[in-house]
């Protein structure tokens, strides 16, 4: 059999191989010794036994190679090995520092940061947990015996004269006597215990607060940073395990489960299970259209943001959309509502005279961004445009207007914005305007004004969706009665779960569904809960409640990113895949997820735009 015959034979086998039998691919970082990339058999054998497909990742610092590798794998295993160069932590080497492996350092740190941004499940072992800390803003002691670790629990500083010091900054406390973190016997020998936190993934895996492990190391993580939390400690307080506190499937352990045979296998099974979920979510994003119906990124245009880069000043850019496998976003031209006697020009960063000029200026800026990146992103006006962009591998931006003062009190300007490609107008913002009353207003118009009635009817005639996020209840029900088309709430949550005027009551949700409209849950923390920190779990609770009241055909997601929207676990476009993972965890089917991710919204959009055909 020739090479080409063999390749054809292999291709036919792969093509006929059932998707259900394709194991998740686990990338394993290789060690580097004497010019060779190597890997101990115990690592890849545990991955195989756990149901994964292991692939070796050599220490290559080329970012394109790393990114292409990450596009293929479903999980990442960081293996043990030599010390990290302390210069990565901005420190000079301690006399107690052992051998470092500079060939591995940079490739692994780059790999971790890029994998973290892509939500790829990660398990770090020994050096691997230390790599996670170094890469993601934690800290590693060069030597346990010669350094005092930084306590993870903040201690209040009672002396007010020391107020310049952050009261949450850790301060030194007494440490228990050190235990031995090395061993002379075989690597599978269990040599000391660790205490496991009950609310951790590690506890859920082993169902025990005490584990016996085979740690052998002299470096250790002493500060996990803001992205992680400690989940296991040795009797002397040394951190032995940590996991993501941002709802990411990332865990690090200081011991060596690869050498523990059946006792270590559950950790590899955890990684493979997380990788399976990640693979499923990735494949789902390949098939369905993912649309965020409201972001305020144009608010940052005055800062000369770099949309084609991973710009830390904004939550939505081309790189983050790619990392989160997000297809499309509706960018709003947000217009702040002036108070009585206040000039609109005093409320915005750009030199414009009228609200209409400002909205057009924002759309000009977006068009310029798209022209500069036309290979990767496109302007879309219809559902068909969105699907065509997805087919061609491009991202899509749609135009929205947040606050109908953009019309300059002239109903004819509805047609102007329709011709610019605006797909919805949010009738008001935080204050009453000439169209309707706001949830934060003082009932100036007693609902929708006479002018507002004309605006809504003209929007119906021009194929622009009526958005009632921010409107008060009277305006909501007035608009629902006036509009001949279904209306939308592009970024609103449920008042039954978070009692603020900005959210929708169950009565509003039912009425909206009865008229064929949609309500998209927003990620503004104050609209998800009135106390404590809002997280992705709260967003899912609001979605579940909306589904219960309205049905699956009337819900979606409008993040409000860059308008103070974003919560732990779903903090930027790069984390959009986490939303899909959460939906899968809540037993939503692929068809349900397709509807939530934009299918419902596009049904309404198509109906509203049908007048243009």
Coordinates of C-alpha atoms in Angstrom, one line a residue:
X1 CA 0.0 0.0 0.0
X2 CA 1.4 3.4 -1.0
X3 CA 1.6 6.4 1.3
X4 CA -1.3 8.0 -0.6
X5 CA -3.4 4.8 -0.4
X6 CA -2.7 4.6 3.4
X7 CA -3.7 8.3 3.9
X8 CA -6.9 7.7 2.0
X9 CA -7.6 4.7 4.1
X10 CA -7.0 6.6 7.3
X11 CA -9.2 9.5 6.1
X12 CA -12.1 7.1 5.4
X13 CA -11.8 5.6 8.9
X14 CA -11.8 9.0 10.5
X15 CA -14.7 10.2 8.5
X16 CA -16.8 7.2 9.4
X17 CA -15.8 7.3 13.1
X18 CA -18.8 8.3 15.2
X19 CA -18.5 11.7 16.9
X20 CA -19.8 10.1 20.2
X21 CA -16.7 7.9 20.3
X22 CA -14.2 10.7 19.7
X23 CA -12.4 11.2 23.0
X24 CA -11.5 14.7 24.1
X25 CA -8.0 15.7 23.2
X26 CA -5.7 16.6 26.2
X27 CA -2.6 18.5 25.4
X28 CA 0.2 17.6 27.8
X29 CA 3.2 19.9 28.3
X30 CA 6.5 18.1 27.7
X31 CA 9.6 18.3 29.8
X32 CA 12.9 19.3 28.2
X33 CA 16.2 17.6 28.9
X34 CA 19.4 17.4 27.0
X35 CA 17.9 18.8 23.8
X36 CA 14.9 16.4 23.9
X37 CA 11.2 17.0 24.6
X38 CA 10.2 14.1 26.9
X39 CA 7.2 12.9 28.8
X40 CA 6.8 10.3 31.6
X41 CA 4.5 7.5 30.6
X42 CA 2.4 7.9 33.8
X43 CA 1.0 11.2 32.6
X44 CA -0.3 10.1 29.2
X45 CA -1.4 6.7 30.6
X46 CA -3.6 8.3 33.2
X47 CA -5.2 10.5 30.5
X48 CA -5.9 7.4 28.4
X49 CA -7.3 5.5 31.4
X50 CA -9.5 8.5 32.2
X51 CA -11.0 8.4 28.7
X52 CA -8.9 11.1 26.9
X53 CA -6.6 11.3 23.9
X54 CA -3.2 12.5 25.0
X55 CA -1.0 14.7 22.7
X56 CA 2.4 16.0 23.6
X57 CA 3.0 19.8 23.5
X58 CA 6.7 20.6 23.1
X59 CA 8.1 23.8 24.7
X60 CA 7.7 26.1 21.7
X61 CA 7.4 29.8 22.4
X62 CA 5.9 30.7 19.0
X63 CA 2.5 32.2 19.7
X64 CA 1.0 31.1 16.4
X65 CA 2.0 27.5 17.1
X66 CA 0.5 27.7 20.6
X67 CA -2.7 29.3 19.3
X68 CA -3.1 26.6 16.6
X69 CA -2.5 23.9 19.2
X70 CA -5.0 25.4 21.6
X71 CA -7.6 25.4 18.7
X72 CA -7.2 21.6 18.5
X73 CA -7.1 20.5 22.1
X74 CA -10.0 20.3 24.6
X75 CA -8.1 20.2 27.8
X76 CA -4.6 21.1 29.0
X77 CA -2.4 19.1 31.5
X78 CA 0.6 21.0 33.0
X79 CA 3.2 18.5 34.1
X80 CA 5.8 18.6 36.8
X81 CA 9.5 19.5 36.4
X82 CA 12.2 21.9 37.3
X83 CA 11.8 25.3 39.2
X84 CA 10.7 28.5 37.6
X85 CA 13.2 31.2 37.0
X86 CA 12.4 33.7 39.9
X87 CA 12.9 36.6 37.4
X88 CA 9.4 35.9 36.2
X89 CA 8.2 37.1 39.6
X90 CA 10.6 40.1 39.5
X91 CA 13.0 38.5 42.1
X92 CA 16.6 37.6 42.2
X93 CA 17.5 33.9 42.8
X94 CA 17.7 32.7 46.3
X95 CA 20.7 30.5 47.3
X96 CA 18.2 27.7 47.9
X97 CA 16.9 27.8 44.3
X98 CA 17.3 24.5 42.6
X99 CA 17.7 23.8 38.8
X100 CA 15.5 25.9 36.5
X101 CA 14.3 25.0 33.1
X102 CA 14.3 28.2 31.0
X103 CA 13.3 26.4 27.9
X104 CA 9.9 25.5 29.4
X105 CA 9.1 28.7 31.2
X106 CA 8.1 31.1 28.5
X107 CA 6.1 28.6 26.3
X108 CA 4.2 27.4 29.3
X109 CA 3.4 30.9 30.6
X110 CA 2.2 31.9 27.1
X111 CA 0.2 28.7 26.8
X112 CA -1.5 29.2 30.1
X113 CA -2.6 32.8 29.4
X114 CA -3.9 31.9 26.0
X115 CA -5.7 28.8 27.3
X116 CA -7.2 30.8 30.2
X117 CA -8.6 33.4 27.8
X118 CA -10.2 30.6 25.8
X119 CA -11.8 28.8 28.8
X120 CA -9.9 25.6 28.1
X121 CA -10.0 23.2 31.1
X122 CA -6.6 23.0 32.8
X123 CA -5.1 20.7 35.4
X124 CA -1.7 21.7 36.8
X125 CA 0.5 19.2 38.6
X126 CA 3.4 20.2 40.9
X127 CA 5.3 22.6 38.6
X128 CA 2.0 22.9 36.9
X129 CA 0.2 24.6 39.9
X130 CA 3.2 26.9 40.2
X131 CA 3.0 27.7 36.5
X132 CA -0.6 28.7 36.9
X133 CA 0.3 31.1 39.7
X134 CA 3.2 32.7 37.9
X135 CA 1.2 33.1 34.7
X136 CA -2.0 34.4 36.3
X137 CA -0.8 37.0 38.9
X138 CA 0.0 34.7 41.8
X139 CA 3.3 34.2 43.5
X140 CA 5.6 31.2 44.1
X141 CA 8.2 30.8 46.9
X142 CA 11.6 29.9 45.7
X143 CA 12.1 27.6 48.7
X144 CA 9.7 26.6 51.4
X145 CA 12.3 26.2 54.1
X146 CA 13.9 29.6 53.7
X147 CA 10.9 31.8 52.9
X148 CA 7.7 32.8 54.8
X149 CA 4.6 32.4 52.8
X150 CA 2.0 35.2 52.5
X151 CA -1.3 34.2 54.2
X152 CA -4.3 34.0 51.9
X153 CA -6.8 35.3 54.5
X154 CA -6.8 39.1 54.7
X155 CA -6.3 40.5 58.3
X156 CA -7.9 43.8 59.3
X157 CA -5.5 46.5 60.1
X158 CA -7.1 48.3 63.2
X159 CA -4.7 51.2 63.3
X160 CA -6.4 54.0 61.3
X161 CA -3.0 55.8 60.9
X162 CA -2.0 53.0 58.6
X163 CA -5.0 53.6 56.3
X164 CA -2.6 54.0 53.3
X165 CA -2.2 50.3 53.5
X166 CA -5.1 48.4 51.9
X167 CA -7.0 46.8 54.7
X168 CA -7.4 43.7 52.6
X169 CA -3.7 43.3 52.1
X170 CA -2.3 40.1 53.8
X171 CA -0.1 40.7 56.8
X172 CA 2.3 38.2 58.4
X173 CA 1.0 35.7 60.9
X174 CA 2.5 32.9 62.9
X175 CA 3.1 29.7 60.9
X176 CA 2.9 26.1 62.1
X177 CA 6.1 24.1 62.1
X178 CA 7.1 22.9 58.6
X179 CA 6.6 19.3 57.6
X180 CA 8.8 17.5 55.0
X181 CA 7.6 18.1 51.5
X182 CA 10.1 15.6 49.9
X183 CA 10.4 11.9 50.1
X184 CA 13.1 9.2 49.8
X185 CA 10.9 6.3 48.7
X186 CA 9.0 5.6 45.5
X187 CA 7.0 8.4 43.9
X188 CA 3.7 6.6 44.6
X189 CA 4.4 6.6 48.3
X190 CA 1.8 8.7 50.2
X191 CA 3.8 10.8 52.7
X192 CA 1.6 13.4 54.3
X193 CA -2.0 14.6 54.5
X194 CA -3.8 17.7 53.1
X195 CA -7.0 19.4 54.3
X196 CA -9.6 19.9 51.6
X197 CA -12.1 22.7 51.5
X198 CA -15.7 21.3 51.5
X199 CA -17.0 23.7 48.8
X200 CA -14.4 22.8 46.3
X201 CA -14.2 20.7 43.1
X202 CA -11.5 18.7 44.8
X203 CA -13.9 17.8 47.6
X204 CA -16.6 16.9 45.1
X205 CA -14.1 14.6 43.4
X206 CA -12.9 12.7 46.4
X207 CA -15.8 13.4 48.9
X208 CA -13.3 13.8 51.7
X209 CA -11.9 16.6 53.8
X210 CA -8.6 14.8 54.2
X211 CA -6.4 13.3 51.6
X212 CA -3.1 11.5 51.8
X213 CA -0.7 12.6 49.0
X214 CA 2.8 12.2 47.6
X215 CA 4.1 15.8 47.3
X216 CA 7.8 16.2 46.7
X217 CA 8.8 19.8 46.1
X218 CA 10.6 22.7 47.7
X219 CA 8.9 25.5 45.8
X220 CA 5.3 26.3 46.5
X221 CA 2.6 28.8 45.7
X222 CA 2.2 31.2 48.6
X223 CA -0.3 33.6 47.0
X224 CA -2.8 32.3 44.5
X225 CA -3.8 35.8 43.3
X226 CA -7.3 37.1 42.6
X227 CA -8.2 34.5 40.0
X228 CA -7.9 31.5 42.3
X229 CA -8.7 30.3 45.7
X230 CA -7.0 27.8 48.0
X231 CA -8.7 24.5 48.2
X232 CA -6.2 22.3 50.1
X233 CA -3.4 22.9 52.5
X234 CA -0.7 20.8 54.2
X235 CA -0.6 20.7 58.0
X236 CA 2.1 23.4 57.9
X237 CA -0.1 25.7 55.9
X238 CA 1.6 25.2 52.5
X239 CA -0.8 25.5 49.7
X240 CA -1.4 22.1 48.1
X241 CA -4.3 22.8 45.8
X242 CA -6.1 25.7 44.2
X243 CA -8.9 26.2 41.7
X244 CA -10.5 29.0 39.7
X245 CA -12.8 31.3 41.6
X246 CA -14.2 32.6 38.2
X247 CA -16.2 29.5 37.3
X248 CA -13.5 28.2 35.0
X249 CA -12.6 24.5 35.0
X250 CA -9.0 25.2 36.2
X251 CA -7.3 23.4 39.1
X252 CA -3.8 22.9 40.3
X253 CA -2.4 20.4 42.8
X254 CA 1.0 20.3 44.4
X255 CA 1.3 16.5 44.6
X256 CA 1.7 13.9 41.8
X257 CA -1.5 12.1 41.0
X258 CA 0.0 10.6 37.9
X259 CA 2.1 8.4 40.2
X260 CA -0.8 7.4 42.4
X261 CA -2.4 5.0 40.0
X262 CA -6.1 4.5 40.9
X263 CA -5.9 7.0 43.7
X264 CA -4.8 9.7 41.3
X265 CA -7.1 8.7 38.4
X266 CA -10.1 10.8 39.6
X267 CA -8.2 14.0 39.0
X268 CA -7.5 13.0 35.4
X269 CA -11.2 11.9 35.1
X270 CA -12.2 15.4 36.2
X271 CA -10.0 17.0 33.5
X272 CA -11.3 14.7 30.8
X273 CA -14.9 15.3 31.9
X274 CA -14.4 19.0 31.8
X275 CA -12.7 18.7 28.4
X276 CA -15.7 16.7 27.1
X277 CA -18.0 19.5 28.1
X278 CA -15.7 22.0 26.5
X279 CA -15.6 20.0 23.3
X280 CA -19.4 19.8 23.2
X281 CA -19.8 23.6 23.7
X282 CA -17.2 24.3 21.1
X283 CA -18.9 22.1 18.5
X284 CA -22.2 23.7 19.4
X285 CA -20.8 27.2 18.7
X286 CA -19.6 25.9 15.3
X287 CA -23.2 25.0 14.5
X288 CA -25.3 27.8 16.0
X289 CA -25.2 31.6 15.8
X290 CA -24.2 33.4 19.0
X291 CA -25.5 36.9 19.3
X292 CA -25.2 39.4 22.2
X293 CA -28.0 41.9 21.7
X294 CA -26.5 44.9 23.7
X295 CA -23.1 46.2 24.4
X296 CA -21.9 49.7 25.0
X297 CA -18.3 49.5 23.7
X298 CA -18.7 52.7 21.6
X299 CA -18.7 54.6 24.9
X300 CA -14.9 54.0 24.9
X301 CA -14.3 55.3 21.4
X302 CA -13.0 58.6 22.9
X303 CA -10.1 56.6 24.4
X304 CA -8.9 55.5 21.0
X305 CA -9.5 51.8 21.7
X306 CA -7.9 49.1 19.6
X307 CA -10.7 46.9 18.5
X308 CA -8.4 44.6 16.5
X309 CA -6.3 43.9 19.5
X310 CA -7.0 42.4 22.9
X311 CA -7.6 45.8 24.5
X312 CA -7.8 45.7 28.3
X313 CA -9.9 48.8 28.4
X314 CA -12.9 47.2 26.8
X315 CA -14.8 44.0 27.3
X316 CA -15.7 43.4 23.6
X317 CA -13.1 43.4 20.9
X318 CA -12.2 41.1 18.0
X319 CA -9.8 39.0 20.0
X320 CA -12.2 38.5 22.9
X321 CA -15.1 37.6 20.5
X322 CA -12.8 35.0 18.9
X323 CA -11.7 33.6 22.2
X324 CA -15.3 33.3 23.4
X325 CA -16.5 31.9 20.0
X326 CA -19.0 34.8 19.7
X327 CA -20.4 35.5 16.2
X328 CA -22.2 38.8 16.5
X329 CA -23.0 41.8 18.7
X330 CA -25.3 44.7 18.6
X331 CA -23.4 47.8 19.5
X332 CA -25.5 50.6 20.9
X333 CA -24.9 54.3 20.3
X334 CA -25.7 55.3 23.9
X335 CA -27.0 58.8 24.4
X336 CA -27.1 60.1 28.0
X337 CA -30.3 61.9 29.0
X338 CA -29.6 65.5 29.9
X339 CA -31.4 67.0 32.9
X340 CA -33.7 70.0 32.5
X341 CA -31.7 72.9 31.2
X342 CA -28.6 70.8 30.5
X343 CA -27.0 70.8 27.0
X344 CA -26.6 67.4 25.4
X345 CA -23.1 68.4 24.2
X346 CA -22.0 68.7 27.8
X347 CA -22.8 65.0 28.4
X348 CA -20.6 63.5 25.8
X349 CA -16.8 63.3 25.1
X350 CA -17.0 64.3 21.4
X351 CA -17.5 67.7 20.0
X352 CA -21.1 67.4 18.6
X353 CA -24.1 69.7 18.8
X354 CA -27.1 67.4 18.7
X355 CA -28.0 63.9 19.8
X356 CA -28.5 62.9 16.1
X357 CA -25.0 64.0 15.2
X358 CA -23.6 62.1 18.1
X359 CA -25.4 58.8 17.0
X360 CA -24.2 59.3 13.5
X361 CA -20.6 60.0 14.7
X362 CA -20.7 56.6 16.7
X363 CA -21.9 54.7 13.6
X364 CA -19.2 56.4 11.5
X365 CA -16.6 55.2 14.1
X366 CA -17.9 51.6 13.9
X367 CA -17.9 51.6 10.1
X368 CA -14.3 52.8 10.2
X369 CA -13.4 49.9 12.5
X370 CA -15.1 47.4 10.2
X371 CA -13.3 48.8 7.1
X372 CA -10.0 48.4 8.9
X373 CA -10.8 44.8 9.7
X374 CA -13.0 43.8 6.8
X375 CA -11.3 40.4 6.5
X376 CA -12.5 39.5 10.0
X377 CA -15.6 41.5 10.7
X378 CA -18.6 42.9 8.8
X379 CA -21.6 45.1 9.3
X380 CA -24.9 43.2 9.3
X381 CA -28.5 44.5 9.0
X382 CA -30.6 41.3 8.7
X383 CA -30.6 37.8 10.0
X384 CA -29.5 36.6 6.6
X385 CA -26.4 38.9 6.8
X386 CA -25.5 37.3 10.2
X387 CA -25.7 33.8 8.9
X388 CA -23.7 34.7 5.8
X389 CA -21.0 36.2 7.9
X390 CA -20.8 33.1 10.1
X391 CA -20.6 30.9 7.0
X392 CA -17.7 33.0 5.7
X393 CA -15.9 33.0 9.1
X394 CA -16.5 36.7 9.9
X395 CA -17.8 38.3 13.0
X396 CA -20.7 40.7 12.7
X397 CA -21.7 44.0 14.2
X398 CA -25.2 45.5 14.1
X399 CA -26.2 49.0 15.0
X400 CA -28.6 49.9 17.9
X401 CA -29.6 53.2 19.5
X402 CA -30.0 53.5 23.2
X403 CA -32.3 56.5 23.9
X404 CA -34.6 57.9 21.2
X405 CA -33.4 61.5 21.8
X406 CA -31.2 60.6 18.9
X407 CA -34.2 61.5 16.7
X408 CA -33.9 65.2 17.6
X409 CA -37.7 65.3 18.1
X410 CA -38.2 64.6 14.4
X411 CA -40.1 61.4 13.4
X412 CA -38.6 61.6 9.9
X413 CA -35.2 60.7 11.4
X414 CA -36.5 57.2 12.1
X415 CA -36.1 56.6 8.4
X416 CA -32.6 58.1 8.4
X417 CA -31.4 55.6 11.0
X418 CA -33.2 52.8 9.3
X419 CA -31.2 53.6 6.2
X420 CA -28.0 53.6 8.3
X421 CA -28.7 50.1 9.4
X422 CA -30.1 50.6 12.9
X423 CA -31.9 47.4 14.0
X424 CA -33.5 48.7 17.2
X425 CA -34.0 51.9 19.2
X426 CA -34.3 51.7 23.0
X427 CA -37.0 54.3 23.5
X428 CA -35.5 55.9 26.6
X429 CA -32.6 55.6 29.1
X430 CA -32.2 56.8 32.7
X431 CA -34.6 59.7 32.5
X432 CA -37.9 60.7 30.8
X433 CA -37.5 62.0 27.2
X434 CA -40.0 63.3 24.6
X435 CA -40.9 59.7 23.6
X436 CA -41.7 58.0 26.9
X437 CA -41.1 57.7 30.6
X438 CA -38.1 55.9 32.1
X439 CA -37.9 53.4 34.9
X440 CA -35.7 56.1 36.6
X441 CA -37.9 59.0 35.5
X442 CA -40.7 61.0 37.2
X443 CA -43.7 60.1 34.9
X444 CA -43.4 63.3 32.7
X445 CA -45.5 61.9 29.9
X446 CA -47.7 59.5 31.8
X447 CA -46.3 56.7 29.6
X448 CA -45.7 57.0 25.9
X449 CA -46.2 60.6 24.6
X450 CA -48.2 61.6 21.5
X451 CA -44.8 62.1 19.7
X452 CA -43.8 58.6 21.0
X453 CA -46.8 57.0 19.4
X454 CA -45.7 58.5 16.0
X455 CA -42.2 57.2 16.6
X456 CA -43.3 53.7 17.4
X457 CA -45.6 53.5 14.3
X458 CA -42.8 54.9 12.1
X459 CA -40.4 52.3 13.5
X460 CA -42.9 49.6 12.6
X461 CA -43.0 51.0 9.0
X462 CA -39.3 51.1 8.7
X463 CA -38.4 47.7 10.1
X464 CA -36.8 48.9 13.3
X465 CA -37.4 46.9 16.5
X466 CA -39.0 48.8 19.5
X467 CA -36.8 48.2 22.6
X468 CA -38.4 48.8 26.0
X469 CA -35.4 48.2 28.2
X470 CA -35.2 51.2 30.6
X471 CA -38.9 52.1 30.2
X472 CA -41.3 52.3 33.1
X473 CA -44.3 50.0 33.3
X474 CA -46.8 52.4 31.9
X475 CA -44.5 53.1 28.9
X476 CA -44.0 49.4 28.5
X477 CA -47.7 48.5 28.3
X478 CA -48.5 51.6 26.1
X479 CA -45.8 50.6 23.6
X480 CA -47.0 47.0 23.6
X481 CA -50.5 48.2 22.7
X482 CA -49.3 50.8 20.1
X483 CA -46.8 48.6 18.2
X484 CA -48.1 46.4 15.4
X485 CA -45.0 44.3 15.7
X486 CA -43.5 42.3 18.6
X487 CA -41.3 44.4 20.9
X488 CA -38.0 43.5 22.6
X489 CA -36.2 44.2 25.8
X490 CA -32.6 44.0 24.7
X491 CA -31.0 43.9 28.2
X492 CA -33.4 43.5 31.1
X493 CA -33.7 41.0 34.0
X494 CA -36.5 39.7 36.3
X495 CA -38.0 41.8 39.0
X496 CA -39.2 38.7 40.9
X497 CA -35.5 37.8 41.6
X498 CA -34.1 41.4 41.9
X499 CA -36.7 44.0 42.9
X500 CA -35.5 47.1 41.1
X501 CA -37.7 49.3 38.8
X502 CA -35.4 48.6 35.8
X503 CA -36.3 44.9 35.8
X504 CA -39.4 43.3 34.3
X505 CA -42.3 42.0 36.4
X506 CA -43.8 38.6 35.7
X507 CA -46.8 40.4 34.3
X508 CA -44.6 42.3 31.8
X509 CA -42.8 39.1 30.8
X510 CA -46.1 37.3 30.1
X511 CA -47.5 40.2 28.1
X512 CA -44.3 40.4 26.1
X513 CA -44.4 36.7 25.3
X514 CA -48.1 36.9 24.3
X515 CA -47.3 39.5 21.7
X516 CA -44.4 37.4 20.4
X517 CA -41.6 39.5 21.9
X518 CA -38.4 38.6 23.6
X519 CA -36.6 39.6 26.9
X520 CA -32.8 39.3 27.0
X521 CA -31.2 38.8 30.5
X522 CA -28.6 41.5 31.2
X523 CA -25.4 41.1 33.2
X524 CA -25.5 44.4 35.0
X525 CA -24.8 43.2 38.6
X526 CA -27.3 45.5 40.2
X527 CA -30.1 44.1 38.1
X528 CA -29.2 40.5 39.0
X529 CA -29.1 40.9 42.8
X530 CA -29.5 43.7 45.3
X531 CA -26.9 42.4 47.7
X532 CA -23.6 40.5 47.5
X533 CA -21.6 39.8 44.4
X534 CA -23.5 38.8 41.2
X535 CA -22.1 35.9 39.2
X536 CA -22.9 33.8 36.2
X537 CA -25.1 31.7 38.4
X538 CA -27.4 34.7 39.1
X539 CA -27.7 35.3 35.3
X540 CA -28.7 31.7 34.8
X541 CA -31.3 31.9 37.6
X542 CA -32.8 35.0 35.9
X543 CA -32.8 33.2 32.6
X544 CA -34.5 30.1 34.1
X545 CA -37.1 32.3 35.7
X546 CA -37.8 34.0 32.4
X547 CA -38.2 30.7 30.7
X548 CA -40.6 29.5 33.4
X549 CA -42.8 32.6 32.9
X550 CA -42.4 33.2 29.1
X551 CA -41.4 29.9 27.6
X552 CA -38.1 29.0 25.8
X553 CA -39.1 31.0 22.6
X554 CA -38.9 34.4 24.3
X555 CA -35.5 34.7 26.0
X556 CA -31.9 35.5 25.3
X557 CA -28.8 37.4 26.5
X558 CA -27.9 41.1 26.2
X559 CA -24.8 41.5 28.3
X560 CA -24.5 45.3 28.6
X561 CA -20.7 44.8 28.4
X562 CA -18.8 48.1 28.6
X563 CA -21.9 49.6 30.1
X564 CA -21.0 48.2 33.5
X565 CA -22.3 44.8 32.6
X566 CA -20.3 41.7 33.3
X567 CA -20.2 39.3 36.3
X568 CA -17.7 36.7 37.6
X569 CA -17.8 33.8 35.2
X570 CA -19.1 35.9 32.4
X571 CA -17.0 39.0 32.5
X572 CA -16.2 39.7 28.8
X573 CA -16.8 38.4 25.3
X574 CA -13.9 36.0 25.8
X575 CA -16.0 34.1 28.4
X576 CA -19.1 33.6 26.2
X577 CA -18.4 29.9 26.0
X578 CA -19.0 29.8 29.8
X579 CA -22.6 30.8 29.2
X580 CA -23.1 27.8 26.9
X581 CA -21.4 25.5 29.4
X582 CA -23.8 26.8 32.1
X583 CA -26.8 26.2 29.8
X584 CA -25.6 22.6 29.2
X585 CA -25.2 22.1 33.0
X586 CA -28.8 23.3 33.4
X587 CA -30.0 20.7 30.9
X588 CA -30.9 22.9 28.0
X589 CA -30.9 21.1 24.7
X590 CA -29.0 22.3 21.7
X591 CA -32.2 23.5 20.1
X592 CA -33.0 25.5 23.3
X593 CA -29.5 26.9 23.3
X594 CA -29.8 28.0 19.7
X595 CA -32.9 29.9 20.6
X596 CA -31.4 31.6 23.6
X597 CA -28.2 32.5 21.8
X598 CA -30.1 34.6 19.2
X599 CA -32.6 32.4 17.4
X600 CA -35.6 34.0 19.3
X601 CA -34.3 37.5 18.6
X602 CA -33.7 36.9 14.9
X603 CA -37.3 35.5 14.6
X604 CA -38.6 38.8 15.9
X605 CA -36.1 40.8 13.8
X606 CA -37.2 39.0 10.6
X607 CA -40.8 39.7 11.4
X608 CA -40.2 43.4 12.1
X609 CA -38.1 43.7 8.9
X610 CA -40.7 41.9 6.8
X611 CA -42.3 45.2 6.0
X612 CA -39.3 46.1 3.9
X613 CA -39.7 43.2 1.5

